[in-house]
Coordinates of N, CA and C in Angstrom, one line a residue:
M10 N -14.2 20.0 -17.7 CA -13.4 18.1 -17.4 C -12.2 19.0 -17.1
A11 N -11.2 17.5 -16.0 CA -10.5 17.3 -15.5 C -9.5 16.1 -15.7
K12 N -8.6 16.2 -15.5 CA -7.1 14.9 -16.1 C -6.6 14.8 -14.9
I13 N -6.0 13.6 -14.7 CA -5.1 12.9 -14.1 C -4.3 12.7 -15.2
I14 N -2.8 12.9 -14.3 CA -1.1 12.2 -14.9 C -1.0 11.2 -14.4
F15 N -1.2 10.2 -14.2 CA 0.6 9.5 -13.3 C 1.8 9.1 -13.4
L16 N 2.1 10.3 -13.5 CA 4.0 10.4 -13.2 C 4.6 8.8 -12.6
G17 N 4.3 9.0 -11.6 CA 5.1 8.1 -10.7 C 4.0 6.5 -9.5
T18 N 3.9 5.3 -9.6 CA 3.2 5.2 -9.3 C 3.7 3.6 -8.3
S19 N 4.3 3.4 -7.7 CA 5.8 3.2 -7.0 C 5.7 4.0 -5.4
S20 N 6.2 3.2 -4.2 CA 6.0 3.3 -3.6 C 7.8 4.5 -3.4
S21 N 8.9 4.5 -2.6 CA 9.8 5.1 -1.9 C 10.8 4.5 -2.4
I22 N 9.9 2.6 -3.2 CA 11.1 2.0 -3.5 C 11.0 1.8 -5.3
P23 N 11.2 2.7 -6.1 CA 10.9 2.7 -7.4 C 10.8 1.6 -7.9
T24 N 10.4 0.4 -8.9 CA 10.7 -0.6 -9.9 C 11.5 -0.1 -11.2
K25 N 11.4 -1.0 -12.5 CA 11.8 -1.2 -13.7 C 10.9 -0.4 -14.3
D26 N 9.3 -0.6 -13.6 CA 8.5 -0.2 -15.2 C 7.9 1.6 -14.0
R27 N 8.0 1.6 -12.5 CA 7.2 2.5 -11.8 C 8.1 2.9 -11.0
D28 N 7.7 4.8 -10.9 CA 8.2 5.6 -10.2 C 8.0 6.5 -8.6
N29 N 8.6 6.6 -8.0 CA 8.3 6.6 -6.9 C 6.6 7.7 -7.0
T30 N 6.0 7.4 -5.8 CA 4.0 8.5 -7.2 C 4.4 9.9 -6.4
S31 N 3.6 10.4 -7.7 CA 3.5 11.8 -8.0 C 2.9 11.5 -9.4
F32 N 1.4 12.5 -9.2 CA 0.6 12.5 -10.4 C 0.7 14.2 -10.9
L33 N 0.1 14.4 -11.8 CA -0.6 15.6 -12.2 C -2.1 15.5 -11.8
F34 N -3.0 16.9 -11.5 CA -4.1 17.4 -11.4 C -4.8 18.9 -12.4
I35 N -5.2 18.5 -13.4 CA -5.1 19.4 -14.7 C -6.7 19.4 -14.8
H36 N -6.9 21.6 -14.5 CA -7.9 21.3 -13.9 C -8.2 22.8 -15.4
K37 N -9.0 22.5 -16.5 CA -9.0 23.5 -17.8 C -7.3 23.9 -18.1
D38 N -7.1 25.6 -17.6 CA -5.9 26.1 -18.1 C -5.1 26.1 -16.8
K39 N -5.3 25.1 -15.6 CA -4.3 25.0 -13.9 C -3.9 23.4 -14.1
V40 N -2.7 23.3 -14.0 CA -1.8 22.4 -14.1 C -1.3 22.6 -12.5
F41 N -1.8 21.1 -11.0 CA -1.0 21.4 -10.6 C -0.6 19.9 -10.0
L42 N 1.2 19.6 -9.6 CA 1.9 18.8 -9.4 C 2.4 18.0 -8.4
I43 N 1.1 17.1 -8.1 CA 1.4 16.4 -6.6 C 2.8 15.8 -6.2
D44 N 3.0 16.0 -5.4 CA 4.8 15.5 -4.7 C 5.3 16.1 -6.3
C45 N 6.9 15.5 -5.4 CA 7.6 16.3 -6.7 C 9.0 15.0 -6.6
P46 N 9.3 13.7 -7.0 CA 9.7 13.4 -6.2 C 11.6 14.2 -7.8
G47 N 12.3 12.4 -7.5 CA 13.3 12.4 -8.2 C 12.1 12.8 -10.4
S48 N 14.1 13.3 -11.1 CA 13.5 13.0 -12.9 C 12.3 13.4 -12.7
I49 N 11.8 14.3 -12.2 CA 10.7 15.1 -12.5 C 10.7 15.8 -13.6
T50 N 11.7 16.6 -14.6 CA 11.4 17.2 -15.7 C 11.3 16.8 -16.7
Q51 N 12.3 14.9 -17.1 CA 11.9 15.0 -18.2 C 10.6 13.6 -18.0
K52 N 9.7 13.2 -16.5 CA 8.4 13.0 -16.7 C 7.4 13.8 -17.0
L53 N 7.4 15.1 -16.5 CA 6.8 16.3 -17.5 C 6.8 16.6 -19.4
L54 N 7.9 16.2 -19.8 CA 8.4 16.5 -21.1 C 7.3 15.1 -21.5
K55 N 7.6 13.8 -21.0 CA 7.1 12.5 -21.2 C 5.8 13.0 -21.0
A56 N 5.2 13.5 -20.2 CA 4.2 13.6 -20.6 C 3.1 14.6 -20.9
N57 N 4.1 15.4 -21.6 CA 3.7 16.5 -22.6 C 3.7 17.4 -21.7
I58 N 3.9 17.6 -20.2 CA 3.0 19.3 -19.4 C 4.6 20.2 -20.1
D59 N 4.8 21.1 -20.9 CA 5.9 21.8 -20.5 C 6.6 23.4 -19.1
Y60 N 7.6 21.9 -18.8 CA 8.0 22.5 -17.4 C 8.7 23.7 -16.6
K61 N 8.7 24.3 -18.2 CA 8.7 26.3 -18.0 C 7.6 26.4 -17.5
K62 N 6.6 26.2 -17.4 CA 5.8 27.1 -17.4 C 4.6 25.9 -16.1
L63 N 5.1 25.4 -15.2 CA 4.7 25.2 -14.0 C 4.8 26.3 -13.3
K64 N 3.8 26.3 -12.8 CA 3.2 27.3 -11.5 C 2.7 26.8 -10.0
N65 N 2.4 25.2 -10.5 CA 2.0 25.9 -8.9 C 2.1 24.2 -8.5
I66 N 2.9 23.4 -6.8 CA 3.2 22.2 -7.0 C 2.5 22.3 -5.2
I67 N 1.7 21.1 -5.5 CA 1.9 20.7 -3.5 C 2.4 19.1 -2.7
I68 N 3.0 19.0 -2.3 CA 3.8 18.6 -1.1 C 3.0 18.5 -0.4
T69 N 2.5 17.1 -0.6 CA 1.9 15.7 0.5 C 2.9 16.0 3.0
H70 N 3.9 15.9 2.1 CA 4.7 15.9 3.9 C 6.1 15.2 3.0
Q71 N 7.1 15.9 3.9 CA 8.7 16.0 3.8 C 9.7 14.2 3.9
H72 N 8.8 13.4 3.4 CA 9.4 12.5 2.9 C 10.4 12.2 2.1
P73 N 11.3 11.0 1.9 CA 12.1 12.0 0.7 C 11.5 11.9 -0.5
D74 N 10.9 10.4 -0.9 CA 10.6 10.4 -2.9 C 9.2 11.3 -2.4
H75 N 8.8 12.1 -1.7 CA 8.0 12.9 -2.0 C 8.2 14.2 -2.4
I76 N 9.7 14.3 -2.1 CA 9.8 15.9 -1.6 C 11.6 15.9 -3.2
Y77 N 12.5 15.0 -2.6 CA 13.6 15.0 -3.9 C 13.9 16.1 -4.2
G78 N 12.8 15.7 -5.8 CA 12.9 16.9 -6.8 C 12.5 18.2 -6.9
I79 N 12.2 18.7 -5.9 CA 11.8 20.0 -5.5 C 13.2 20.5 -6.5
V80 N 14.6 20.2 -6.2 CA 15.7 21.2 -6.5 C 15.7 21.4 -8.1
S81 N 15.9 19.8 -8.7 CA 16.0 20.0 -9.6 C 15.1 20.6 -10.6
L82 N 14.8 20.5 -10.5 CA 12.7 21.1 -10.7 C 12.8 22.8 -10.8
I83 N 12.8 23.5 -9.9 CA 13.8 24.5 -9.5 C 14.8 24.8 -10.7
H84 N 15.5 24.0 -10.5 CA 17.0 25.0 -11.0 C 16.2 24.6 -13.4
T85 N 15.9 23.7 -12.9 CA 15.2 24.0 -14.5 C 14.6 24.6 -15.2
Q86 N 15.1 25.1 -14.0 CA 13.1 26.6 -14.4 C 13.7 28.3 -14.6
C87 N 15.3 27.7 -13.7 CA 16.4 29.0 -14.3 C 16.5 29.9 -15.8
Y88 N 15.4 31.2 -15.7 CA 15.5 31.6 -16.8 C 14.1 31.9 -17.0
F89 N 13.4 30.6 -17.2 CA 12.4 30.4 -18.2 C 10.7 30.6 -16.9
N90 N 11.0 30.4 -16.3 CA 10.5 31.0 -15.5 C 10.6 31.9 -13.8
D91 N 9.1 33.0 -13.8 CA 8.9 33.9 -13.2 C 8.3 33.2 -12.1
K92 N 7.5 32.7 -11.1 CA 7.1 32.9 -10.7 C 7.0 31.0 -10.0
L93 N 6.9 30.7 -8.8 CA 6.1 29.2 -8.9 C 5.6 28.9 -7.3
N94 N 4.1 28.7 -6.8 CA 3.6 28.6 -6.1 C 3.6 27.0 -5.6
I95 N 4.3 27.5 -4.4 CA 4.5 25.9 -3.5 C 3.4 25.4 -2.1
F96 N 2.5 24.8 -2.2 CA 2.1 24.0 -1.4 C 2.3 23.4 -0.4
S97 N 1.7 23.3 0.6 CA 2.8 22.7 1.5 C 2.5 22.7 2.8
N98 N 2.9 22.3 3.9 CA 2.9 22.1 5.6 C 4.5 22.7 6.3
V99 N 3.7 23.5 7.2 CA 5.0 24.1 7.6 C 6.6 23.5 7.6
D100 N 6.6 22.4 8.2 CA 7.8 21.4 7.8 C 8.6 20.8 6.2
V101 N 7.0 21.6 5.6 CA 8.0 21.3 3.9 C 9.0 22.1 3.8
I102 N 8.2 23.3 3.8 CA 8.5 24.8 3.8 C 9.6 24.8 4.3
K103 N 10.2 24.7 5.4 CA 11.5 25.1 6.0 C 12.5 24.0 5.8
I104 N 11.7 23.2 4.7 CA 12.9 22.6 4.2 C 13.6 22.5 3.3
I105 N 12.2 23.9 2.1 CA 12.3 23.2 1.0 C 13.8 24.8 0.3
K106 N 13.0 26.2 1.7 CA 14.0 27.0 2.3 C 15.4 27.0 2.0
K107 N 15.8 25.8 3.1 CA 17.6 26.0 3.3 C 17.8 24.9 1.7
L108 N 16.8 23.7 1.1 CA 17.6 23.9 0.0 C 17.5 24.8 -1.1
V109 N 16.8 25.6 -1.0 CA 16.7 27.0 -2.2 C 17.7 27.9 -1.6
K110 N 18.4 27.9 -0.2 CA 19.3 28.6 0.1 C 20.7 27.8 -0.7
I111 N 20.7 26.7 -0.2 CA 22.0 26.1 -0.3 C 23.1 26.1 -1.2
F112 N 21.2 25.7 -2.4 CA 22.1 25.4 -2.9 C 22.2 27.2 -4.5
K113 N 21.4 28.1 -3.7 CA 21.2 29.2 -4.2 C 20.8 29.4 -6.1
L114 N 19.4 28.9 -5.0 CA 18.0 29.0 -6.2 C 17.3 29.6 -5.6
N115 N 18.8 30.9 -5.6 CA 17.0 32.3 -4.3 C 17.5 33.9 -5.9
K116 N 18.5 33.1 -6.6 CA 18.5 34.3 -7.7 C 17.6 34.7 -8.5
K117 N 17.8 35.9 -8.8 CA 17.1 36.5 -9.9 C 17.1 36.2 -10.9
D118 N 17.0 34.7 -11.2 CA 17.6 34.9 -13.0 C 16.1 33.3 -12.4
Y119 N 15.9 32.7 -11.3 CA 15.7 32.1 -10.9 C 14.2 31.8 -11.0
P120 N 12.8 31.4 -10.6 CA 11.1 31.5 -10.4 C 11.1 32.3 -8.3
K121 N 11.2 33.2 -8.7 CA 10.1 33.9 -7.2 C 9.6 33.3 -7.2
I122 N 9.5 32.1 -5.4 CA 8.8 31.2 -5.3 C 7.5 32.0 -4.0
N123 N 6.9 31.3 -4.4 CA 5.4 31.5 -3.2 C 4.9 30.4 -2.3
Y124 N 6.0 30.0 -1.1 CA 4.9 29.4 -0.7 C 4.1 29.6 0.3
I125 N 2.5 28.7 0.4 CA 1.1 29.1 1.0 C 1.4 27.7 2.1
N126 N 0.8 27.7 2.9 CA 0.7 26.9 4.4 C -0.9 26.2 4.0
V127 N -1.3 25.2 4.2 CA -1.8 24.7 3.3 C -3.0 24.8 4.4
F128 N -2.5 24.5 5.8 CA -3.3 24.7 6.6 C -3.7 26.1 7.0
T129 N -3.9 27.3 6.7 CA -3.8 28.8 7.2 C -5.6 28.7 6.7
K130 N -5.7 28.1 5.6 CA -7.3 28.6 6.2 C -7.5 26.8 5.0
K131 N -9.6 26.2 5.5 CA -9.8 25.1 4.8 C -9.4 25.0 3.9
I132 N -9.8 26.4 2.9 CA -10.0 25.1 1.6 C -8.6 26.5 0.7
F133 N -7.8 26.0 0.8 CA -6.5 26.9 1.1 C -5.8 27.3 -1.0
Y134 N -6.8 26.8 -1.5 CA -6.8 26.8 -3.3 C -8.5 26.6 -3.8
N135 N -9.6 28.1 -4.1 CA -10.5 28.4 -3.7 C -10.8 29.3 -5.1
T136 N -11.9 28.6 -6.4 CA -11.6 29.2 -7.4 C -13.0 29.6 -7.4
D137 N -13.7 29.8 -8.2 CA -15.8 29.8 -8.7 C -15.3 27.7 -8.7
D138 N -14.9 27.6 -9.6 CA -14.9 26.1 -10.6 C -13.7 25.1 -9.8
L139 N -12.7 25.3 -8.7 CA -11.8 24.0 -7.9 C -11.8 24.6 -6.8
K140 N -11.8 23.2 -6.4 CA -11.5 23.8 -4.6 C -10.0 22.6 -4.4
I141 N -9.3 23.7 -3.7 CA -8.5 22.5 -3.7 C -8.3 21.2 -1.4
L142 N -9.0 21.3 -0.7 CA -8.2 21.3 0.3 C -7.6 20.4 1.3
A143 N -7.4 21.0 1.6 CA -5.8 19.4 2.7 C -6.6 18.7 3.6
I144 N -6.2 17.7 3.9 CA -7.0 16.8 5.4 C -5.9 15.7 5.8
K145 N -5.6 16.5 7.2 CA -4.8 15.5 7.5 C -5.0 14.3 7.8
N146 N -3.9 13.0 7.9 CA -4.2 12.0 7.1 C -3.2 11.5 8.4
K147 N -2.6 10.1 8.5 CA -1.9 8.9 9.4 C -1.0 8.6 9.1
H148 N 0.0 9.9 8.6 CA 1.4 8.9 8.6 C 2.8 10.2 8.8
I149 N 2.8 11.1 9.3 CA 3.3 11.4 9.5 C 3.3 13.0 10.1
K150 N 3.7 13.4 11.2 CA 3.5 15.2 12.1 C 2.8 16.6 10.9
N151 N 1.4 16.6 10.8 CA 1.9 17.5 9.5 C 1.1 17.1 7.9
S152 N 1.3 15.6 7.7 CA 0.9 14.6 6.6 C -0.1 15.2 6.1
F153 N -1.1 14.9 4.4 CA -2.4 15.3 4.2 C -2.2 14.7 3.1
G154 N -3.8 14.4 3.1 CA -4.6 14.1 1.7 C -5.1 15.6 1.3
L155 N -5.7 14.8 -0.1 CA -5.6 16.4 -0.5 C -7.7 15.7 -1.6
K156 N -8.4 16.8 -1.3 CA -9.6 16.1 -2.2 C -9.8 16.9 -3.5
F157 N -9.8 17.4 -3.5 CA -10.1 17.9 -4.9 C -12.3 18.5 -5.4
I158 N -11.8 19.7 -4.9 CA -13.6 19.6 -5.7 C -13.6 20.2 -7.1
F159 N -14.8 20.3 -7.9 CA -15.0 20.8 -9.0 C -15.6 20.8 -10.1
G160 N -16.5 21.5 -10.6 CA -18.0 21.7 -11.0 C -18.8 19.8 -10.0
K161 N -19.7 19.9 -10.3 CA -20.0 18.7 -9.3 C -19.4 17.3 -8.8
K162 N -18.4 16.8 -10.0 CA -17.2 16.0 -8.9 C -16.5 16.3 -7.9
S163 N -16.0 15.1 -6.9 CA -15.1 14.7 -5.8 C -14.1 13.7 -5.8
I164 N -12.3 14.3 -6.8 CA -11.6 13.0 -5.5 C -10.6 13.9 -4.1
F165 N -10.6 12.5 -4.0 CA -10.3 12.6 -2.9 C -8.1 11.0 -2.5
Y166 N -7.3 12.0 -2.1 CA -6.0 11.1 -2.4 C -5.8 11.4 -1.0
T167 N -4.9 10.1 -0.3 CA -5.4 10.5 1.1 C -3.9 10.6 0.8
S168 N -3.0 10.5 -0.2 CA -0.9 10.6 0.2 C -1.0 9.0 1.0
D169 N 0.6 8.6 1.2 CA 0.5 8.2 1.5 C -0.1 8.1 4.1
T170 N -0.8 6.8 4.5 CA -1.0 7.1 5.4 C -1.3 5.7 5.7
S171 N -1.8 5.4 7.1 CA -1.7 4.3 7.5 C -3.2 4.5 7.1
F172 N -4.1 2.6 7.2 CA -5.7 3.0 7.2 C -6.6 4.1 8.4
S173 N -7.5 4.8 8.4 CA -8.2 5.1 8.9 C -10.5 5.1 8.1
K174 N -10.4 4.5 9.7 CA -12.4 4.7 8.8 C -12.3 6.4 9.4
E175 N -11.9 6.8 9.5 CA -12.5 7.9 10.3 C -11.9 8.9 9.7
L176 N -10.8 9.1 8.7 CA -9.6 9.8 8.1 C -11.3 9.6 6.8
L177 N -11.1 8.5 6.9 CA -11.9 8.1 5.0 C -13.9 9.2 5.6
N178 N -14.3 8.6 6.1 CA -15.5 9.1 6.1 C -15.2 10.4 6.5
S179 N -15.1 11.4 7.0 CA -14.2 12.8 7.0 C -14.3 13.3 6.2
I180 N -14.5 12.6 5.0 CA -14.2 13.7 3.8 C -15.6 13.4 2.8
G181 N -16.5 12.2 3.4 CA -17.6 13.4 2.2 C -18.2 12.2 1.1
K182 N -18.6 12.5 0.3 CA -19.9 11.9 -0.8 C -18.1 11.9 -1.9
I183 N -17.1 11.4 -2.1 CA -16.5 11.3 -3.1 C -16.3 11.2 -4.5
D184 N -15.9 10.7 -6.0 CA -16.2 10.5 -7.1 C -14.9 8.9 -7.5
Y185 N -13.9 9.6 -6.8 CA -12.3 9.1 -6.8 C -12.1 8.8 -5.5
L186 N -11.3 8.1 -5.7 CA -10.8 7.4 -4.2 C -8.6 7.0 -4.3
I187 N -7.9 8.1 -4.7 CA -7.0 7.5 -4.5 C -6.7 7.1 -2.8
S188 N -5.7 5.9 -3.0 CA -5.3 5.5 -2.1 C -4.3 5.4 -2.2
D189 N -3.6 4.9 -0.8 CA -2.2 4.3 -0.4 C -2.6 2.7 -0.7
C190 N -1.7 1.8 -0.8 CA -2.8 1.1 -1.3 C -0.8 0.5 -1.6
T191 N -0.1 0.2 -0.3 CA 1.8 -0.2 -0.4 C 1.5 -1.5 -0.7
A192 N 1.0 -2.8 -0.2 CA 0.8 -3.6 -0.2 C 0.2 -4.9 0.4
S193 N 0.2 -5.9 -0.3 CA -1.0 -6.9 0.3 C -1.1 -7.2 1.7
S194 N -3.0 -7.7 2.3 CA -2.1 -8.1 3.8 C -1.0 -9.3 4.6
I195 N -0.7 -10.0 2.8 CA 0.5 -10.6 3.7 C 2.2 -10.7 4.1
F196 N 2.0 -8.8 2.6 CA 3.2 -9.2 3.4 C 3.1 -7.9 4.5
F197 N 2.0 -7.8 4.2 CA 1.8 -6.4 5.7 C 1.8 -7.4 7.3
K198 N 1.2 -8.8 7.4 CA 1.7 -9.6 8.7 C 2.9 -9.5 8.7
K199 N 3.9 -10.3 7.3 CA 5.4 -10.6 7.5 C 5.8 -9.4 7.9
Y200 N 5.4 -7.7 8.2 CA 7.0 -6.7 8.3 C 5.1 -5.9 8.6
P201 N 5.1 -5.8 10.3 CA 4.1 -5.4 10.9 C 4.3 -4.3 10.9
S202 N 5.0 -3.5 11.3 CA 5.1 -1.7 11.0 C 4.4 -1.4 10.0
L203 N 3.9 -1.6 8.6 CA 3.7 -0.8 8.1 C 2.8 -0.4 7.6
Y204 N 1.5 -1.4 8.7 CA 0.6 -1.0 9.4 C 0.6 -0.2 10.3
K205 N 1.6 1.0 11.3 CA 0.8 2.7 11.7 C 1.4 4.2 11.0
M206 N 1.6 3.1 8.9 CA 2.3 3.9 8.9 C 1.0 4.4 6.5
H207 N 1.6 3.3 6.5 CA 0.4 2.7 5.1 C -1.0 1.4 5.2
T208 N -1.7 1.3 4.6 CA -2.6 0.7 4.2 C -2.2 -0.8 2.9
D209 N -3.2 -1.4 4.2 CA -2.3 -3.1 2.9 C -4.0 -3.6 1.6
S210 N -3.7 -3.7 1.1 CA -4.9 -3.8 -0.3 C -6.0 -4.2 0.5
K211 N -5.9 -5.4 1.2 CA -7.1 -6.5 1.3 C -8.3 -5.1 2.6
T212 N -7.8 -4.9 3.6 CA -8.0 -4.0 4.6 C -8.7 -3.1 3.8
L213 N -8.5 -2.4 2.7 CA -9.1 -1.3 1.8 C -9.7 -1.4 0.4
A214 N -9.8 -2.7 0.2 CA -11.4 -3.0 -0.8 C -12.1 -4.2 0.1
D215 N -11.6 -4.1 2.0 CA -13.0 -4.5 2.4 C -13.9 -3.1 3.0
Y216 N -13.5 -1.9 3.0 CA -14.4 -0.7 3.2 C -14.5 -0.4 2.6
M217 N -13.9 -0.6 0.3 CA -14.7 0.2 -0.2 C -15.9 -1.4 -1.3
K218 N -15.1 -2.0 -1.1 CA -16.7 -2.4 -0.8 C -18.9 -2.5 -1.4
D219 N -18.9 -1.6 -0.7 CA -20.5 -1.4 -0.7 C -20.2 0.5 -1.2
K220 N -18.5 1.0 -1.1 CA -19.3 2.2 -2.1 C -19.2 2.2 -3.2
N221 N -19.6 3.4 -3.4 CA -20.4 3.7 -5.4 C -18.9 4.3 -4.8
T222 N -17.4 4.3 -5.0 CA -17.2 5.0 -6.1 C -15.7 4.2 -6.4
K223 N -15.0 5.3 -7.3 CA -14.1 4.6 -8.0 C -13.0 4.4 -7.6
L224 N -12.7 3.5 -6.2 CA -10.9 3.5 -6.1 C -9.6 3.0 -7.1
I225 N -9.0 4.0 -6.5 CA -7.2 4.3 -7.6 C -6.2 3.5 -6.7
P226 N -6.0 2.5 -6.6 CA -4.4 2.5 -5.4 C -3.0 2.6 -6.0
I227 N -2.5 3.1 -5.4 CA -1.9 4.1 -5.6 C 0.1 3.5 -4.2
H228 N 1.5 3.6 -4.9 CA 1.6 3.6 -3.6 C 2.5 2.0 -3.2
F229 N 2.7 1.8 -4.9 CA 2.9 -0.1 -4.7 C 4.6 0.3 -3.8
L230 N 4.5 -0.8 -3.2 CA 5.5 -1.4 -2.9 C 5.9 -2.9 -3.3
L231 N 6.7 -2.7 -4.7 CA 7.0 -4.8 -5.6 C 8.4 -4.7 -5.0
L232 N 8.2 -5.3 -4.1 CA 10.1 -6.3 -4.3 C 10.1 -7.7 -4.2
D233 N 8.6 -7.7 -4.4 CA 8.8 -9.5 -5.0 C 8.5 -9.5 -6.9
N234 N 8.2 -10.5 -7.8 CA 7.2 -11.0 -9.0 C 5.5 -10.9 -8.6
T235 N 5.6 -11.7 -7.0 CA 4.2 -11.6 -6.9 C 2.8 -10.4 -6.4
E236 N 3.3 -10.1 -5.7 CA 2.8 -8.6 -5.1 C 2.3 -7.6 -5.9
L237 N 1.8 -7.7 -7.2 CA 1.5 -7.0 -7.5 C 0.0 -7.9 -7.9
K238 N -0.2 -9.6 -8.3 CA -0.7 -10.1 -8.7 C -1.8 -10.4 -7.2
R239 N -0.6 -10.5 -5.2 CA -1.8 -10.6 -4.8 C -2.6 -9.3 -4.0
I240 N -1.8 -7.9 -4.7 CA -2.4 -6.5 -4.3 C -3.8 -7.0 -5.3
K241 N -3.5 -8.0 -6.1 CA -4.7 -7.1 -7.8 C -5.8 -8.2 -7.0
S242 N -5.6 -9.3 -6.4 CA -6.0 -10.2 -5.8 C -7.2 -9.9 -4.6
E243 N -6.7 -9.4 -3.7 CA -7.0 -8.9 -2.3 C -8.1 -7.9 -3.5
L244 N -8.2 -6.9 -4.0 CA -8.6 -5.7 -4.7 C -10.1 -6.4 -5.2
K245 N -9.9 -7.6 -6.1 CA -11.2 -8.1 -7.2 C -12.0 -7.8 -6.9
I246 N -13.0 -7.3 -5.7 CA -14.0 -7.9 -5.5 C -14.8 -7.0 -6.0
L247 N -14.0 -5.1 -5.9 CA -14.5 -4.3 -6.1 C -14.7 -4.1 -7.8
N248 N -14.1 -4.7 -8.8 CA -14.9 -5.1 -10.0 C -14.9 -4.3 -11.1
K249 N -16.3 -3.1 -11.2 CA -16.0 -1.7 -12.2 C -15.4 -1.0 -11.0
N250 N -15.5 -1.2 -10.0 CA -14.9 0.3 -9.7 C -13.4 -0.1 -8.6
L251 N -12.9 -0.6 -9.9 CA -11.4 -0.8 -9.7 C -11.2 -0.2 -10.7
I252 N -9.7 0.9 -10.7 CA -9.2 0.7 -12.1 C -7.3 1.0 -11.0
I253 N -6.9 0.3 -11.7 CA -5.2 0.5 -10.5 C -4.3 0.9 -11.6
P254 N -3.9 2.0 -11.4 CA -3.3 2.0 -12.8 C -1.8 2.4 -13.2
K255 N -0.6 2.8 -14.4 CA 0.3 2.4 -14.7 C 0.8 4.1 -14.9
D256 N 2.7 3.7 -14.7 CA 3.2 5.5 -15.0 C 2.7 5.8 -16.9
F257 N 2.8 7.1 -16.1 CA 1.6 7.8 -17.2 C 0.6 7.6 -18.2
Q258 N -0.2 7.0 -17.5 CA -1.5 7.0 -17.7 C -2.5 7.7 -17.1
K259 N -3.5 8.3 -18.4 CA -4.5 9.9 -17.8 C -5.9 9.2 -18.2
L260 N -6.2 9.7 -17.2 CA -7.1 9.5 -16.3 C -8.6 10.6 -16.7
Y261 N -9.4 11.2 -17.0 CA -10.3 11.8 -17.6 C -11.9 11.3 -16.8
L262 N -11.5 12.8 -16.4 CA -13.0 12.8 -15.4 C -14.5 13.5 -15.2

């Protein structure tokens, strides 16, 4: 059985109840942290995950709300962890290497970091019972989503992306779609530049309404008190195929 723990469900701007988007994908004894915003060690502790034993981190792109907690996490693992695998693109890897050098996190007491470029192989993590693929999305250069295949089930996480029917059609049959759902269509019309990098709830609902796939919208930009209500209203046509997560919510797959 696999499990997801949502550590954060907000966009680049947190709210009182939602932090920047990140989550844990747990399959048997393997734990993957997907994206690494701030206060990550505290969030891992709240989720009852031993931060000292965390070995695998996947970072989908180099925007601050997806990467700025990595320095703190490596720092807290001093003396406690011997190895850390960081899976990402060349841009993220270059940034983290610079940060590790600047903060002197490359000394012997810190974990030895193994950097893996997710685009060097079609399936960058491949075992008998778990496969993870990176699929480029429509956000910034080299940003990507993630497809997890385990047993007879599969999940696709879009990460931050503008809506792309071609992208979603290309991933094949999946059981769950964890998708960028940054704001309502009303908010997008007010700020049309969002269309270039993110997805609105109405467009997402229109695409998903005939699909036999569970939708998990994420990365909410909730700048006013009514925005989440508008998002839920536009998504309600999906009925039982809709799961709107909260921070620290668990999903058993």
